[in-house]
Amino acid sequence: MSKKLKLGLSPGSLVYVGRAVDDAPSQLRVIKYCEKTYDKKIVQNLDIDTTNPAIVIWLDVDGIHDHLTVEKAGEAFKIHPLALEDIMNTNQAAKIEFYDDPQVFVQIKMLHLKGRQRCSVDTELVSFVLGNNYLVSFQEKRETDIFLPIVDRLQASVGKTRKNNADYLLFALMDLIIDNYLEVVEAMGERIDQLENSIFDKSHKDPIPELYALKREFTLIRKHVWPVREVLQVILRGEADSLNDSTLPYFRDLLDHVDQVLDNITSYRELLTSLVDIHYSMISNRMNSVMKTLTIYSAVFMPLTFIAGIYGMNFDNMPELHQRNGYFIAWGVMITIVVGLLFFFRRRGWL
Amino acid sequence: MSKKLKLGLSPGSLVYVGRAVDDAPSQLRVIKYCEKTYDKKIVQNLDIDTTNPAIVIWLDVDGIHDHLTVEKAGEAFKIHPLALEDIMNTNQAAKIEFYDDPQVFVQIKMLHLKGRQRCSVDTELVSFVLGNNYLVSFQEKRETDIFLPIVDRLQASVGKTRKNNADYLLFALMDLIIDNYLEVVEAMGERIDQLENSIFDKSHKDPIPELYALKREFTLIRKHVWPVREVLQVILRGEADSLNDSTLPYFRDLLDHVDQVLDNITSYRELLTSLVDIHYSMISNRMNSVMKTLTIYSAVFMPLTFIAGIYGMNFDNMPELHQRNGYFIAWGVMITIVVGLLFFFRRRGWL
Amino acid sequence: MSKKLKLGLSPGSLVYVGRAVDDAPSQLRVIKYCEKTYDKKIVQNLDIDTTNPAIVIWLDVDGIHDHLTVEKAGEAFKIHPLALEDIMNTNQAAKIEFYDDPQVFVQIKMLHLKGRQRCSVDTELVSFVLGNNYLVSFQEKRETDIFLPIVDRLQASVGKTRKNNADYLLFALMDLIIDNYLEVVEAMGERIDQLENSIFDKSHKDPIPELYALKREFTLIRKHVWPVREVLQVILRGEADSLNDSTLPYFRDLLDHVDQVLDNITSYRELLTSLVDIHYSMISNRMNSVMKTLTIYSAVFMPLTFIAGIYGMNFDNMPELHQRNGYFIAWGVMITIVVGLLFFFRRRGWL
Amino acid sequence: MSKKLKLGLSPGSLVYVGRAVDDAPSQLRVIKYCEKTYDKKIVQNLDIDTTNPAIVIWLDVDGIHDHLTVEKAGEAFKIHPLALEDIMNTNQAAKIEFYDDPQVFVQIKMLHLKGRQRCSVDTELVSFVLGNNYLVSFQEKRETDIFLPIVDRLQASVGKTRKNNADYLLFALMDLIIDNYLEVVEAMGERIDQLENSIFDKSHKDPIPELYALKREFTLIRKHVWPVREVLQVILRGEADSLNDSTLPYFRDLLDHVDQVLDNITSYRELLTSLVDIHYSMISNRMNSVMKTLTIYSAVFMPLTFIAGIYGMNFDNMPELHQRNGYFIAWGVMITIVVGLLFFFRRRGWL
Amino acid sequence: MSKKLKLGLSPGSLVYVGRAVDDAPSQLRVIKYCEKTYDKKIVQNLDIDTTNPAIVIWLDVDGIHDHLTVEKAGEAFKIHPLALEDIMNTNQAAKIEFYDDPQVFVQIKMLHLKGRQRCSVDTELVSFVLGNNYLVSFQEKRETDIFLPIVDRLQASVGKTRKNNADYLLFALMDLIIDNYLEVVEAMGERIDQLENSIFDKSHKDPIPELYALKREFTLIRKHVWPVREVLQVILRGEADSLNDSTLPYFRDLLDHVDQVLDNITSYRELLTSLVDIHYSMISNRMNSVMKTLTIYSAVFMPLTFIAGIYGMNFDNMPELHQRNGYFIAWGVMITIVVGLLFFFRRRGWL
């Protein structure tokens, strides 16, 4: 289950590397459609005929922890062993490979918000194998099937997907995932806004740990999103037969969205850095004000206490003590000192 | 209205993404001109003949929140669906696309200063579709029509625009927008000058939050201006038929201006960083001076108060108390200590 | 033994540059195998026949401190003198050279964890010379022979190595080393987690020196791993005859792993920087709280002590002293002052 | 006079953008020379014959604020309107354009030291139009004519200029300007040395504002010098007919000088950053020493004053007060405490 | 002697720019060798025959301050005037030029350690002109002739130099200089280790100025070494006839060494930055501990002194004063307060 388990093994063996799955079985869903027809089946065994170019076949493998299911899909569609290995390794970054033309192998990360304040991020590895008229998708077994909206849309024949080939289906699924990136980033952006307000409200909680936690989270997201850019750029070179030229503008659109996500991440990271600095600026201003208070107190009371101490001395011969108004004169002197000091501090701008 | 509304939809549907608009209707303004003739009309329906290459047609769509109007323009000039989608999405960064030759699709952001101190920035998405002898421009519905100066100049037949083709009109409109960038940046630069003065004047307000707000604003502007560079570089490659070679030097000039804007932004950002550092330097100098004051006070009065305390003790047998000049000798000792300490502190450079 | 020893010498002479070795003799191990046959020998002299292309020959030289052994291997396989020089210089960074086609010369560093907390790193230079059907490997003499798992797997005929040529053997050995990188980085990552916990637990030990030590260690690892990327990129260009096209996808996989290691290093370095900042944030918060305590104490007790001082003065004429309730009134005044000050500090948020 | 004045105008109109000029008239100076002949004239009207390829013609326009003079030069040498516009805009960065072959249009900034301490920089825009056998130069009207040394050298026929074509003249003029860069940078470097000394001398003036002012000045210079690199690189591509191959090594030499200037700027900027850090280090050390003094004073005198306070109490029953040596024992206790504390502080390294 | 002297002159004139030389005369040393013969002469005039391709001629010019000697060498080997100019300008960075094929002109800096602690660096400009069978080297007049080891080796016919052509001699000389880089960097690295120890030993000297001085020194070295990389990369392109293909692997080896030097510099610079941070961390920890001491002292003695002050008041009616055990009860209260406070501070982790 962990990377370490793999170290002793021969390279190329199929081992699941990812979070624990509670024995939920993998599922194979086959959807066949063209503009007119639509057919959805949950199957146990794969016996698929891809020879009719007019029919698009979409096999969705839900659950990649079971190497038998993955191997089954791999055999049915002749997927390269290294691709199968990568499909089962959830540590993989987004990537694209052309193992055997016309097959295109794409991996990309789905992001899920998690945690109490929904500002940390969980990832799910999604893999695609695109052929001329088929698409095989692999997702981790989770509570939610992330492709459901597309399945529903296909069934209802809404949108352009039914009218287009498997490459448009790939675009539609990737569009789903990439649109979600923006949503995730914006949700975290809202948490930053809350933190910003709490900093300017001078609340007592130290915001630094959370600011850094958010920064790390953005670093992580950037790490997952950045290679998607490269994947799309490789797609846009248009070298694969299974990707039609008429679909490329749609992928260019995805590239625009990814760039926007990356831009927003950069902006939020800069904002977080600024918030850290502003927090320190406020801390240091408050410290300054504390020190000034202390200094003014000391500066005022030290001379007064000294004068009181003087006339508390027990020398036999202290002429002032025996003057009739000595005590009142002493008070006068002390009040003069206080007024003078306050005036002095106001002039230096400390009050 | 927000990005989220779009997430569930099929890609490619026309949805306005931007700030709320108060039901102001979109407007279609058609201007037809050549060197000799000029004709301006506000129309409801578009029935435009672009076959006369000598006549330049400029359709300005004022208000992109109404998808019907945008679709109308899209149909009349055969604009690609993805272009129409981008036109209505005000989150778009500046970009250029060649969907169907000879059409060139350009998007660019207009900057408006807003806020009480006019040092934060609002953006307006402006889109252009350039054909051989026509230009379609799209702007958001605002109080001011940003293209008015060009309309007036066309009518008055001042400048070279009337003598040139649609690509020169595109240049003239982009020149308007890019010249405005410099104006916006300089306006914010003046605010920085004010802040700089207030920092050196040791005013009491903490300037840090505003310094960071300005920095963020410049980051934002840079984010909007930076892709304009790329747009111009693509134009300067001169691959589009609808862009004449004789117009290219003018676009190269625009590139110079954009570089100047980016340079100034970089300089102002560095200046802001320096001001933050200078502010902290001054804070820390003041803190130092506060601490020195406190230390000198304590160092002077603590020994004095101690001496006064000594002779306030009530021991039966304290010979000094009964000396005739004891009190005056005590004063002498205390004055000696003060003078000694002040001399010592002056030598250490604290006074 | 040190670099300095080499400075006076003519370039190209064979001198061992590395850590001291306790007179352990070098060892030559020759393994010859094809899919069906397997033969392992420890030899003293090399008399090797590489003319049968079906038999893969692997010579492993364990111990590079003995220039005679290295020269022996060099002569037997006609290795370029500069390659031999680099093999004996453990300061070499990872590199690849094509001295004489079809020979490929590859150097790469093995990482070993050392130290009490296993979070500092030791390196071992590993060199490979790949021919059409042979591989010569050079490793430093250490307690553990790092290639043992592959030797065992070859003998047991597990995995694909026996079915493939010498280039696949090179891949298998490099895979071993590169998988180990990830293990080393993760082991250090766990130490960072421990440190993070101890920082948030406000333990008294200054964590800064160890945080910086870890950062240096990551810098070091990055320095060793980074050139491996280049080595693999050169291999992937596929220019060498001794590297078959069918093996290249496996090296591309290695490149993925190296990128993952570099990514993780970057993340951990950023995390370390954040921890340093968080530590300072906590220090500064504690300092702030110390200063507030001091200030509140001073602010409360200075006025009280002053009042006590006043009525300890010995003036003849002090009316308050002779009032019946003077003492209790004084207490009342003092308590009022304390309550007032505490109320004031609570309102300023210092309590 | 300011950029704003230009905003309303049609692009391409000739407007002077720069600092105010006190009505000094522009001057046209024509120098015609070959190896044998030399002729210098101040003219009002230009009627120049450039058909004799053996005669080099140098027109120097001194004063670019007068658009009539600039237009006159533009007409005489058929200079492109956009070039003329740039010539009159002193905000232009250094650049090179090939508007109409064989004309080469080069702009570059002259640096002048100004200010009381000669460590801030003023710029003067210099423009060149190089033809096959003529050079037109444009400079701002200033007290000093920066080209005088070359005029003198031409007249005296010293150096290689008279023997070469107009492109060598361009090199000689640019050499003058670029050599001056180094002089300016070194002059500012000397000011940094002074500041460095004053920092180590612990003088009382806060050096931070001047350090940052110098840093900004270097940023500015870098901004002016950096594009000169690009200008020279374009020249070195050798595409323009009017630049002879034999002159190129001289321009490569200029590129070396520019690189040296940029290197020095980088070094000085790093030095300034270090000086800021050293200054803060010293401030923080001094603060530390202030705090230690305060703490030691308090730690010593607080217990003493407390003891004096104890025996100043007026309880009826205080046995110590009535002992014969009570007073002297009290002194003994106090001296013991002082000695003990001083010993303790010395051991902790605070004294 | 300084750059300024050159400013007025026509470009291309031969002027020495460098440190003062005490009238030591330049020296011309001619060595002619092939595998069998060897001949060394100190000459005054150069009359050299380079037509025998089997004889390698090495002219070493020791002392570049004398323009007559440099010109003499220039004439004898037909060196380009700009090369001669660069040879005499010790401010030149490392560079390579191909003025006239087959001549290759290379400049590189020799580093010398200087200063009391041998951790600042002095540079010496070394220039080479490589022809088909000759090499001209130029070095500054110093106490030590840096090429002596090669001269000795040539004479003794040790190593490969005698068996190879002039390009191998160039390699041998550059190898000498580049190996020295590593030695210089390591020597400074040892000084850093000393500083690191003194920082952890909490010695009283402020290490910041020396840390920054070292950082500057590394910046300087990097500035000198970096362009050597480019020189070697140009050599490795193998375009010059006078550089044989069989020598190129040796230069590739030099490139490896230069990369290692640059890597080490980067590591040391990062280490210096870390040491600065660790120093501040320690300062701030000590400051914290000083402040805690002060606060605890104040917190303990202020209440005690206040209580003593209370019972030092002279009110007529203070019942406590006349109780039999009043004094001892007062002591009890004070001791209780001290114990309570110490307990409280221990719980807050301040003790």
PDB file of N, CA, C and O in Angstrom, chain D residues 179 183 196 252 256 270-271 277 281 285 288 291 295 299 306 310 313-314 316-318 320 341 350, chain E residues 7 95 97 206 208 212 216 219 280 287 290-291 297 304 311-314 321-322 324 327 334:
ATOM      1  N   ASP D 179      31.246  54.128 -22.265  1.00  0.00           N
ATOM      2  CA  ASP D 179      32.347  54.329 -21.319  1.00  0.00           C
ATOM      3  C   ASP D 179      31.889  55.191 -20.149  1.00  0.00           C
ATOM      4  O   ASP D 179      32.292  54.990 -19.003  1.00  0.00           O
ATOM      5  N   GLU D 183      31.890  55.027 -15.692  1.00  0.00           N
ATOM      6  CA  GLU D 183      32.313  56.138 -14.851  1.00  0.00           C
ATOM      7  C   GLU D 183      31.225  56.491 -13.835  1.00  0.00           C
ATOM      8  O   GLU D 183      31.488  56.679 -12.645  1.00  0.00           O
ATOM      9  N   GLU D 196      29.579  52.789   3.773  1.00  0.00           N
ATOM     10  CA  GLU D 196      30.040  51.598   4.487  1.00  0.00           C
ATOM     11  C   GLU D 196      30.900  51.998   5.682  1.00  0.00           C
ATOM     12  O   GLU D 196      30.705  51.527   6.806  1.00  0.00           O
ATOM     13  N   ARG D 252      31.252  44.354 -30.719  1.00  0.00           N
ATOM     14  CA  ARG D 252      31.336  43.259 -29.756  1.00  0.00           C
ATOM     15  C   ARG D 252      32.078  43.723 -28.507  1.00  0.00           C
ATOM     16  O   ARG D 252      31.733  43.354 -27.384  1.00  0.00           O
ATOM     17  N   ASP D 256      30.916  43.801 -24.487  1.00  0.00           N
ATOM     18  CA  ASP D 256      31.717  43.441 -23.308  1.00  0.00           C
ATOM     19  C   ASP D 256      31.640  44.530 -22.243  1.00  0.00           C
ATOM     20  O   ASP D 256      31.473  44.248 -21.060  1.00  0.00           O
ATOM     21  N   GLU D 270      24.037  44.076  -4.565  1.00  0.00           N
ATOM     22  CA  GLU D 270      24.199  43.070  -3.510  1.00  0.00           C
ATOM     23  C   GLU D 270      24.911  43.663  -2.304  1.00  0.00           C
ATOM     24  O   GLU D 270      24.564  43.388  -1.158  1.00  0.00           O
ATOM     25  N   LEU D 271      25.912  44.498  -2.583  1.00  0.00           N
ATOM     26  CA  LEU D 271      26.641  45.141  -1.495  1.00  0.00           C
ATOM     27  C   LEU D 271      25.694  46.009  -0.668  1.00  0.00           C
ATOM     28  O   LEU D 271      25.739  46.007   0.570  1.00  0.00           O
ATOM     29  N   ASP D 277      21.671  44.835   5.870  1.00  0.00           N
ATOM     30  CA  ASP D 277      21.649  43.762   6.860  1.00  0.00           C
ATOM     31  C   ASP D 277      22.655  44.014   7.976  1.00  0.00           C
ATOM     32  O   ASP D 277      22.366  43.797   9.152  1.00  0.00           O
ATOM     33  N   SER D 281      22.027  44.379  11.916  1.00  0.00           N
ATOM     34  CA  SER D 281      22.755  43.553  12.867  1.00  0.00           C
ATOM     35  C   SER D 281      23.340  44.420  13.971  1.00  0.00           C
ATOM     36  O   SER D 281      23.288  44.073  15.155  1.00  0.00           O
ATOM     37  N   ASN D 285      22.382  44.450  17.895  1.00  0.00           N
ATOM     38  CA  ASN D 285      23.391  44.225  18.927  1.00  0.00           C
ATOM     39  C   ASN D 285      23.350  45.319  19.979  1.00  0.00           C
ATOM     40  O   ASN D 285      23.462  45.057  21.171  1.00  0.00           O
ATOM     41  N   ASN D 288      20.382  44.895  22.181  1.00  0.00           N
ATOM     42  CA  ASN D 288      20.680  43.831  23.107  1.00  0.00           C
ATOM     43  C   ASN D 288      21.482  44.345  24.292  1.00  0.00           C
ATOM     44  O   ASN D 288      21.194  44.020  25.447  1.00  0.00           O
ATOM     45  N   MET D 291      19.356  46.485  26.591  1.00  0.00           N
ATOM     46  CA  MET D 291      18.466  45.680  27.430  1.00  0.00           C
ATOM     47  C   MET D 291      19.220  45.001  28.556  1.00  0.00           C
ATOM     48  O   MET D 291      18.711  44.868  29.667  1.00  0.00           O
ATOM     49  N   THR D 295      18.527  45.359  32.512  1.00  0.00           N
ATOM     50  CA  THR D 295      18.199  44.190  33.316  1.00  0.00           C
ATOM     51  C   THR D 295      19.153  44.056  34.492  1.00  0.00           C
ATOM     52  O   THR D 295      18.740  43.764  35.626  1.00  0.00           O
ATOM     53  N   ALA D 299      18.095  44.178  38.296  1.00  0.00           N
ATOM     54  CA  ALA D 299      18.323  42.980  39.094  1.00  0.00           C
ATOM     55  C   ALA D 299      19.154  43.300  40.328  1.00  0.00           C
ATOM     56  O   ALA D 299      18.989  42.687  41.378  1.00  0.00           O
ATOM     57  N   PHE D 306      14.460  46.872  48.217  1.00  0.00           N
ATOM     58  CA  PHE D 306      13.502  46.115  49.019  1.00  0.00           C
ATOM     59  C   PHE D 306      13.985  45.984  50.464  1.00  0.00           C
ATOM     60  O   PHE D 306      13.229  46.217  51.417  1.00  0.00           O
ATOM     61  N   ILE D 310      12.265  47.348  53.884  1.00  0.00           N
ATOM     62  CA  ILE D 310      11.917  46.509  55.043  1.00  0.00           C
ATOM     63  C   ILE D 310      12.246  47.233  56.346  1.00  0.00           C
ATOM     64  O   ILE D 310      11.405  47.356  57.240  1.00  0.00           O
ATOM     65  N   MET D 313      10.166  50.141  57.712  1.00  0.00           N
ATOM     66  CA  MET D 313       8.812  49.935  58.214  1.00  0.00           C
ATOM     67  C   MET D 313       8.729  50.347  59.693  1.00  0.00           C
ATOM     68  O   MET D 313       9.712  50.326  60.408  1.00  0.00           O
ATOM     69  N   ASN D 314       7.522  50.698  60.096  1.00  0.00           N
ATOM     70  CA  ASN D 314       7.352  51.252  61.439  1.00  0.00           C
ATOM     71  C   ASN D 314       6.709  50.291  62.427  1.00  0.00           C
ATOM     72  O   ASN D 314       6.043  50.726  63.373  1.00  0.00           O
ATOM     73  N   ASP D 316       6.067  48.146  65.593  1.00  0.00           N
ATOM     74  CA  ASP D 316       6.566  48.364  66.957  1.00  0.00           C
ATOM     75  C   ASP D 316       7.636  47.348  67.305  1.00  0.00           C
ATOM     76  O   ASP D 316       8.653  47.679  67.901  1.00  0.00           O
ATOM     77  N   ASN D 317       7.363  46.106  66.857  1.00  0.00           N
ATOM     78  CA  ASN D 317       8.245  45.028  67.285  1.00  0.00           C
ATOM     79  C   ASN D 317       9.098  44.535  66.127  1.00  0.00           C
ATOM     80  O   ASN D 317       8.707  43.618  65.406  1.00  0.00           O
ATOM     81  N   MET D 318      10.243  45.190  65.892  1.00  0.00           N
ATOM     82  CA  MET D 318      11.170  44.710  64.854  1.00  0.00           C
ATOM     83  C   MET D 318      12.535  44.546  65.505  1.00  0.00           C
ATOM     84  O   MET D 318      13.305  45.492  65.581  1.00  0.00           O
ATOM     85  N   GLU D 320      15.480  43.417  64.764  1.00  0.00           N
ATOM     86  CA  GLU D 320      16.737  43.775  64.119  1.00  0.00           C
ATOM     87  C   GLU D 320      17.079  45.250  64.342  1.00  0.00           C
ATOM     88  O   GLU D 320      18.253  45.627  64.426  1.00  0.00           O
ATOM     89  N   LEU D 341      25.160  38.655  42.651  1.00  0.00           N
ATOM     90  CA  LEU D 341      24.486  38.865  41.369  1.00  0.00           C
ATOM     91  C   LEU D 341      25.489  39.133  40.264  1.00  0.00           C
ATOM     92  O   LEU D 341      25.374  38.597  39.153  1.00  0.00           O
ATOM     93  N   TRP D 350      26.713  37.891  30.616  1.00  0.00           N
ATOM     94  CA  TRP D 350      26.058  39.183  30.339  1.00  0.00           C
ATOM     95  C   TRP D 350      26.960  40.354  30.668  1.00  0.00           C
ATOM     96  O   TRP D 350      26.604  41.504  30.417  1.00  0.00           O
TER      97      TRP D 350
ATOM     98  N   LEU E   7      39.349  56.893 -20.776  1.00  0.00           N
ATOM     99  CA  LEU E   7      38.105  57.437 -21.327  1.00  0.00           C
ATOM    100  C   LEU E   7      38.311  58.422 -22.465  1.00  0.00           C
ATOM    101  O   LEU E   7      37.564  58.431 -23.431  1.00  0.00           O
ATOM    102  N   LYS E  95      36.848  35.288 -21.463  1.00  0.00           N
ATOM    103  CA  LYS E  95      36.134  35.298 -22.734  1.00  0.00           C
ATOM    104  C   LYS E  95      36.911  34.541 -23.802  1.00  0.00           C
ATOM    105  O   LYS E  95      38.078  34.208 -23.634  1.00  0.00           O
ATOM    106  N   GLU E  97      37.388  34.471 -28.195  1.00  0.00           N
ATOM    107  CA  GLU E  97      37.060  35.121 -29.477  1.00  0.00           C
ATOM    108  C   GLU E  97      37.807  34.390 -30.588  1.00  0.00           C
ATOM    109  O   GLU E  97      38.892  33.855 -30.380  1.00  0.00           O
ATOM    110  N   ASP E 206      30.673  39.976  16.996  1.00  0.00           N
ATOM    111  CA  ASP E 206      29.590  39.967  16.014  1.00  0.00           C
ATOM    112  C   ASP E 206      30.118  39.347  14.715  1.00  0.00           C
ATOM    113  O   ASP E 206      30.977  39.916  14.053  1.00  0.00           O
ATOM    114  N   ILE E 208      28.541  38.931  11.923  1.00  0.00           N
ATOM    115  CA  ILE E 208      27.833  39.355  10.716  1.00  0.00           C
ATOM    116  C   ILE E 208      28.759  40.001   9.682  1.00  0.00           C
ATOM    117  O   ILE E 208      28.753  39.605   8.510  1.00  0.00           O
ATOM    118  N   TYR E 212      29.230  38.483   5.840  1.00  0.00           N
ATOM    119  CA  TYR E 212      28.898  39.199   4.602  1.00  0.00           C
ATOM    120  C   TYR E 212      30.119  39.404   3.733  1.00  0.00           C
ATOM    121  O   TYR E 212      30.035  39.373   2.505  1.00  0.00           O
ATOM    122  N   ARG E 216      30.388  38.250  -0.117  1.00  0.00           N
ATOM    123  CA  ARG E 216      30.819  39.097  -1.232  1.00  0.00           C
ATOM    124  C   ARG E 216      31.959  38.452  -1.990  1.00  0.00           C
ATOM    125  O   ARG E 216      32.032  38.514  -3.217  1.00  0.00           O
ATOM    126  N   THR E 219      30.641  35.864  -4.196  1.00  0.00           N
ATOM    127  CA  THR E 219      29.985  36.505  -5.347  1.00  0.00           C
ATOM    128  C   THR E 219      31.034  36.881  -6.383  1.00  0.00           C
ATOM    129  O   THR E 219      30.860  36.676  -7.589  1.00  0.00           O
ATOM    130  N   TYR E 280      21.156  35.198  14.155  1.00  0.00           N
ATOM    131  CA  TYR E 280      20.047  36.025  14.631  1.00  0.00           C
ATOM    132  C   TYR E 280      19.132  35.230  15.551  1.00  0.00           C
ATOM    133  O   TYR E 280      18.596  35.770  16.526  1.00  0.00           O
ATOM    134  N   MET E 287      18.120  37.473  23.866  1.00  0.00           N
ATOM    135  CA  MET E 287      17.327  38.650  24.189  1.00  0.00           C
ATOM    136  C   MET E 287      16.091  38.238  24.981  1.00  0.00           C
ATOM    137  O   MET E 287      15.743  38.851  25.986  1.00  0.00           O
ATOM    138  N   VAL E 290      17.045  37.441  28.442  1.00  0.00           N
ATOM    139  CA  VAL E 290      17.314  38.666  29.202  1.00  0.00           C
ATOM    140  C   VAL E 290      16.002  39.290  29.664  1.00  0.00           C
ATOM    141  O   VAL E 290      15.832  39.666  30.825  1.00  0.00           O
ATOM    142  N   MET E 291      15.057  39.383  28.706  1.00  0.00           N
ATOM    143  CA  MET E 291      13.785  40.018  29.037  1.00  0.00           C
ATOM    144  C   MET E 291      13.028  39.238  30.097  1.00  0.00           C
ATOM    145  O   MET E 291      12.375  39.809  30.960  1.00  0.00           O
ATOM    146  N   TYR E 297      12.306  39.403  37.821  1.00  0.00           N
ATOM    147  CA  TYR E 297      12.819  40.255  38.900  1.00  0.00           C
ATOM    148  C   TYR E 297      11.793  41.317  39.290  1.00  0.00           C
ATOM    149  O   TYR E 297      11.473  41.510  40.451  1.00  0.00           O
ATOM    150  N   LEU E 304       6.803  43.231  46.771  1.00  0.00           N
ATOM    151  CA  LEU E 304       7.457  43.231  48.084  1.00  0.00           C
ATOM    152  C   LEU E 304       7.782  44.649  48.517  1.00  0.00           C
ATOM    153  O   LEU E 304       7.512  45.060  49.649  1.00  0.00           O
ATOM    154  N   TYR E 311       4.066  49.751  55.147  1.00  0.00           N
ATOM    155  CA  TYR E 311       4.295  49.813  56.583  1.00  0.00           C
ATOM    156  C   TYR E 311       5.392  50.791  56.952  1.00  0.00           C
ATOM    157  O   TYR E 311       5.800  50.857  58.100  1.00  0.00           O
ATOM    158  N   GLY E 312       5.869  51.504  55.968  1.00  0.00           N
ATOM    159  CA  GLY E 312       6.771  52.607  56.265  1.00  0.00           C
ATOM    160  C   GLY E 312       6.023  53.929  56.338  1.00  0.00           C
ATOM    161  O   GLY E 312       6.612  54.978  56.574  1.00  0.00           O
ATOM    162  N   MET E 313       4.715  53.869  56.105  1.00  0.00           N
ATOM    163  CA  MET E 313       3.935  55.109  56.159  1.00  0.00           C
ATOM    164  C   MET E 313       3.774  55.568  57.604  1.00  0.00           C
ATOM    165  O   MET E 313       3.810  54.770  58.537  1.00  0.00           O
ATOM    166  N   ASN E 314       3.565  56.868  57.762  1.00  0.00           N
ATOM    167  CA  ASN E 314       3.560  57.443  59.103  1.00  0.00           C
ATOM    168  C   ASN E 314       2.169  57.811  59.590  1.00  0.00           C
ATOM    169  O   ASN E 314       2.003  58.729  60.395  1.00  0.00           O
ATOM    170  N   LEU E 321       0.625  47.964  62.798  1.00  0.00           N
ATOM    171  CA  LEU E 321       1.961  48.289  63.302  1.00  0.00           C
ATOM    172  C   LEU E 321       2.109  47.938  64.774  1.00  0.00           C
ATOM    173  O   LEU E 321       3.208  47.666  65.244  1.00  0.00           O
ATOM    174  N   HIS E 322       0.999  47.966  65.469  1.00  0.00           N
ATOM    175  CA  HIS E 322       1.118  47.795  66.909  1.00  0.00           C
ATOM    176  C   HIS E 322       0.808  46.386  67.355  1.00  0.00           C
ATOM    177  O   HIS E 322       0.839  46.093  68.535  1.00  0.00           O
ATOM    178  N   ARG E 324       1.647  42.551  68.037  1.00  0.00           N
ATOM    179  CA  ARG E 324       2.903  41.981  68.520  1.00  0.00           C
ATOM    180  C   ARG E 324       3.690  41.299  67.399  1.00  0.00           C
ATOM    181  O   ARG E 324       4.892  41.441  67.279  1.00  0.00           O
ATOM    182  N   TYR E 327       5.201  42.428  62.337  1.00  0.00           N
ATOM    183  CA  TYR E 327       6.395  42.377  61.494  1.00  0.00           C
ATOM    184  C   TYR E 327       6.579  41.003  60.874  1.00  0.00           C
ATOM    185  O   TYR E 327       6.827  40.840  59.699  1.00  0.00           O
ATOM    186  N   MET E 334       4.937  38.282  52.517  1.00  0.00           N
ATOM    187  CA  MET E 334       5.882  38.506  51.421  1.00  0.00           C
ATOM    188  C   MET E 334       6.449  37.202  50.895  1.00  0.00           C
ATOM    189  O   MET E 334       6.537  36.979  49.687  1.00  0.00           O
TER     190      MET E 334
END
